[in-house]
XYZ file of N, CA and C in Angstrom:
318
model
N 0.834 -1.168 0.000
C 0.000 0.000 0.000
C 0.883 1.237 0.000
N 0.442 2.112 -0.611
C 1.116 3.235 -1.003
C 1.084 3.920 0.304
N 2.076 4.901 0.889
C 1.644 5.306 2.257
C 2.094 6.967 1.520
N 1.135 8.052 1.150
C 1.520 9.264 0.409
C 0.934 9.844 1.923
N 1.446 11.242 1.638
C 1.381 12.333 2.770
C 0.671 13.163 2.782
N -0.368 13.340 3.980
C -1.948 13.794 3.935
C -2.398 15.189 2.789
N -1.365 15.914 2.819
C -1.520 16.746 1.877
C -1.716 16.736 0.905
N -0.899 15.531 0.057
C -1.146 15.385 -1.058
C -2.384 14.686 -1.278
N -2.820 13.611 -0.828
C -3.968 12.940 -0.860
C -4.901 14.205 -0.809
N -5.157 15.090 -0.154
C -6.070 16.212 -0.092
C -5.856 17.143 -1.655
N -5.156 17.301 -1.784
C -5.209 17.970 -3.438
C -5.721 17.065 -4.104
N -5.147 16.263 -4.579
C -5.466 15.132 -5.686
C -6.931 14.428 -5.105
N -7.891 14.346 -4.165
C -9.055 13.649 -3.511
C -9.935 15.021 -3.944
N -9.493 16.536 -4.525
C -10.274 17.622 -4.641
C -10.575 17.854 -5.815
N -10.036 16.959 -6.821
C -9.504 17.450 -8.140
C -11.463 17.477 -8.937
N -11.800 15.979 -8.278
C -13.068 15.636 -9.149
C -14.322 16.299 -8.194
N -14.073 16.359 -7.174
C -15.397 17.155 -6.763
C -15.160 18.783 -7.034
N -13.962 19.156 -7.385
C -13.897 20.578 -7.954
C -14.768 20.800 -9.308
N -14.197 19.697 -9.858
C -15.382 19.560 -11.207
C -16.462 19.283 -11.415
N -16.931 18.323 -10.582
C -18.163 18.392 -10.402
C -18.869 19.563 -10.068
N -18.496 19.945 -8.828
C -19.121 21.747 -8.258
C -18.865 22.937 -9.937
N -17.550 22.888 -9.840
C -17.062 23.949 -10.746
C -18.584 24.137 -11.849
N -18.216 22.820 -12.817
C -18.929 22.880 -14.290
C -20.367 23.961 -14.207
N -20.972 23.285 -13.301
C -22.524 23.713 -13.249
C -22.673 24.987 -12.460
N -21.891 25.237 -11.544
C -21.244 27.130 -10.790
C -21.140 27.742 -12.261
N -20.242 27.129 -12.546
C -19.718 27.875 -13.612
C -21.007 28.762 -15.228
N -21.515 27.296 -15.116
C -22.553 28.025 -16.339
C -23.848 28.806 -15.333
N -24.197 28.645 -13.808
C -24.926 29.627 -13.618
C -24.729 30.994 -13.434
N -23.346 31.018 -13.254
C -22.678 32.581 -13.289
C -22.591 32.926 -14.696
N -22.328 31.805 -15.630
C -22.653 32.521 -16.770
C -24.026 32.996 -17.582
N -24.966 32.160 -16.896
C -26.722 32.425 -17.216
C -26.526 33.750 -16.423
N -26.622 34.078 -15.089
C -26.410 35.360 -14.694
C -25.582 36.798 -15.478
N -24.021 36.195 -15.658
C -23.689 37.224 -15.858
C -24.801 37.744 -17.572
N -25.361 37.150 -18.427
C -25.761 37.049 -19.607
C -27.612 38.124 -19.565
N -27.992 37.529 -18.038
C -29.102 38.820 -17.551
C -28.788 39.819 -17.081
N -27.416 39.767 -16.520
C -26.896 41.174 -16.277
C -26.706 42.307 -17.091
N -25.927 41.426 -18.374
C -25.310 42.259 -19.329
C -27.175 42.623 -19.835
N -27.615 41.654 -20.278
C -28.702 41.836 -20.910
C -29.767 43.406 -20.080
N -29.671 43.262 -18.794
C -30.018 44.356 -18.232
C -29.347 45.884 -17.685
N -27.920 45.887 -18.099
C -27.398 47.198 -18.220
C -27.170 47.466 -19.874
N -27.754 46.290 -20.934
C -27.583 46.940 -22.157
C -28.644 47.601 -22.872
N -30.117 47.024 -22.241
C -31.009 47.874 -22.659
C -31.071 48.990 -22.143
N -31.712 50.102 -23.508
C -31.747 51.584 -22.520
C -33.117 52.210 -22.969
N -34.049 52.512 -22.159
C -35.280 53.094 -22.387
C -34.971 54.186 -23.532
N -36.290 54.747 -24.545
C -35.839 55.578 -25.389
C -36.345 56.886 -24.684
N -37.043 56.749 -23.531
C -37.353 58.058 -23.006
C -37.960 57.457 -21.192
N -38.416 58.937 -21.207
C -39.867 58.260 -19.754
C -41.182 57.339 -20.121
N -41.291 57.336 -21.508
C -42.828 56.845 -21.617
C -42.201 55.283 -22.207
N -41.249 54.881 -22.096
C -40.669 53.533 -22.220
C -40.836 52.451 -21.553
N -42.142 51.945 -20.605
C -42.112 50.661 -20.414
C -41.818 49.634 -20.421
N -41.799 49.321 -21.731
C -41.401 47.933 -21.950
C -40.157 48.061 -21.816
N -39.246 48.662 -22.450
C -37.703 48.988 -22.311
C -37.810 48.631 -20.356
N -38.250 49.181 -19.476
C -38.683 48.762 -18.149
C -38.885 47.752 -17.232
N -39.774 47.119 -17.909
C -40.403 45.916 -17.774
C -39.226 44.603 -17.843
N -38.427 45.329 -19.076
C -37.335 44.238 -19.926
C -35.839 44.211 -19.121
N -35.677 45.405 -18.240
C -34.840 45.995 -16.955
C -34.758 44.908 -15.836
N -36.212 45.268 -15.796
C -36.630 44.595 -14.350
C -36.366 43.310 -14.249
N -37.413 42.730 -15.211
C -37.182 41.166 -15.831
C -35.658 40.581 -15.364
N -34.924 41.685 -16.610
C -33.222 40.798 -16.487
C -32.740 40.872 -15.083
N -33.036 41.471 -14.099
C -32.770 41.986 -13.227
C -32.957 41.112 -12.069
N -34.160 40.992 -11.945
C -34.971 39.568 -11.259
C -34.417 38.541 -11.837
N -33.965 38.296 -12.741
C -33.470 36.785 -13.207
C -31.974 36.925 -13.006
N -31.347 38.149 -13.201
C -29.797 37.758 -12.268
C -29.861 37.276 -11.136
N -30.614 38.267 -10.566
C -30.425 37.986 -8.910
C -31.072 37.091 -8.520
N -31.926 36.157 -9.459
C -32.053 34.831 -8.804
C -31.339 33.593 -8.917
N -30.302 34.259 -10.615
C -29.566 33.082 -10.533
C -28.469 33.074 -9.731
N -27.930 34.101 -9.234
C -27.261 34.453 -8.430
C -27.346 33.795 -6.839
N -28.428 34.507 -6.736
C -28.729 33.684 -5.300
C -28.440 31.873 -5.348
N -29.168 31.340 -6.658
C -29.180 29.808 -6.225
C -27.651 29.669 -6.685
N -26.769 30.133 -7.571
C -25.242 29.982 -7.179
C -24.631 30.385 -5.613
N -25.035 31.344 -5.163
C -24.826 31.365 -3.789
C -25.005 31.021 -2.963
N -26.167 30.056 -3.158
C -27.058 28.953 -2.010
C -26.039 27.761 -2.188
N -25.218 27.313 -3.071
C -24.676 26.335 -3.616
C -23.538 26.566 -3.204
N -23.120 27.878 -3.288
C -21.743 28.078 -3.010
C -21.242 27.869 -1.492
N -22.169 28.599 -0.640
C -22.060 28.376 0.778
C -22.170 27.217 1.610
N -23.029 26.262 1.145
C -22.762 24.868 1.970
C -21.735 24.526 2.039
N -21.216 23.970 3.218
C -19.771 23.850 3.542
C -19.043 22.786 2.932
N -19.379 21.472 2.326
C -19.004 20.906 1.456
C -18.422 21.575 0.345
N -19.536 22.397 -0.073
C -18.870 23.456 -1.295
C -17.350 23.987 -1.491
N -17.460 24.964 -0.373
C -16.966 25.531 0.407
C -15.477 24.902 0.738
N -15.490 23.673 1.039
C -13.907 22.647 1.430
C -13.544 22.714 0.054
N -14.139 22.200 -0.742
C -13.927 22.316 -2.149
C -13.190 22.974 -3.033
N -13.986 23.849 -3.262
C -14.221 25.308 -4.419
C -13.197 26.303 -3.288
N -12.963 26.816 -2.251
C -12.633 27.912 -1.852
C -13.869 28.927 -1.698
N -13.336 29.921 -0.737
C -14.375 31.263 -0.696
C -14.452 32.056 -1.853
N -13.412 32.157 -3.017
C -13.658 32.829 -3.933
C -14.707 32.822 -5.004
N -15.312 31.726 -4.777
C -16.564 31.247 -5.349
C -17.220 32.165 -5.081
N -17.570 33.179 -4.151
C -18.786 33.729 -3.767
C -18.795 35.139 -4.059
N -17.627 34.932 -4.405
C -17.602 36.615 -5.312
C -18.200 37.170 -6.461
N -18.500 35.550 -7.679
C -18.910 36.225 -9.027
C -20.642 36.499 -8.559
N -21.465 36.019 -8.159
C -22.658 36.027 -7.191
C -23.013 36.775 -6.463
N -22.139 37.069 -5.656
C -22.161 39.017 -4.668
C -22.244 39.816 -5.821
N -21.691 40.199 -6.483
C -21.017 41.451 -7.797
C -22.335 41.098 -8.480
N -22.502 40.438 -9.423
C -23.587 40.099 -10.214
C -24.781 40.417 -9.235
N -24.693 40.109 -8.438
C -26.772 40.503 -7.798
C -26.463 41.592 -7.198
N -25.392 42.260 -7.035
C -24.995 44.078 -6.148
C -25.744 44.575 -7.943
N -24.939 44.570 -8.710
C -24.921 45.295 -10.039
C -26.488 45.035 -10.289
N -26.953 44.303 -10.384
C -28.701 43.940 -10.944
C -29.307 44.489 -9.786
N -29.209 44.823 -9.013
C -29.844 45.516 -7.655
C -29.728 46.522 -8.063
N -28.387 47.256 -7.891
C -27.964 48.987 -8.293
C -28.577 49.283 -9.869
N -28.675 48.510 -11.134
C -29.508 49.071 -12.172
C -30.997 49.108 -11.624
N -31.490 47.868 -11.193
C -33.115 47.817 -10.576
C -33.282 49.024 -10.158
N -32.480 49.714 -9.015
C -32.964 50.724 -8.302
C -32.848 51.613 -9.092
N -31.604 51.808 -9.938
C -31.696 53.120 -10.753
C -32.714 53.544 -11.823
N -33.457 52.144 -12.067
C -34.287 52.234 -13.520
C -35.362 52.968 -12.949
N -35.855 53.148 -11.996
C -37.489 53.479 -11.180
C -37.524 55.238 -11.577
């Protein structure tokens, strides 16, 4: 039996649950970041612009929810041993920014 040294066993035992977590983190920050962009790129053509509004809000509500369920994901502590805390950064930023347009669009 191989007798390797706890450290290393701990990198190399992280490699596949990094990927596992990673892949699917990964494309909900990218569904997010994609309502984000989508909601600081529309721009009303005036005050009587609604829908331009409506289409704000929308992207807006759908960042910050995909956001949240990446952040619900991110924080369980399994995650967390995993992935690192830096995970929880693209998720903060993305639902701060869709918050700060939300409020500004009103």
């Amino acid at each position: 039996m191989l007798d390797r040294p706890e450290a290393t066993r701990t990198t190399e035992d992280q490699g596949c649950p990094r990927w596992v977590l990673g892949v699917p983190l990964v494309i909900i920050h990218l569904i997010a970041a994609w309502f984000c962009y989508i909601a600081l790129a529309i721009q009303p053509s005036g005050s009587w612009d609604d829908d331009a509004r409506a289409g704000i809000v929308l992207s807006c509500v759908l960042t910050i929810a995909a956001s949240a369920l990446a952040l619900l994901i991110t924080v369980a502590p399994s995650v967390r041993r995993a992935m690192g805390p830096w995970w929880l950064a693209p998720p903060l930023i993305l639902g701060v920014v869709a918050t700060v347009r939300w409020a500004l669009t009103g």
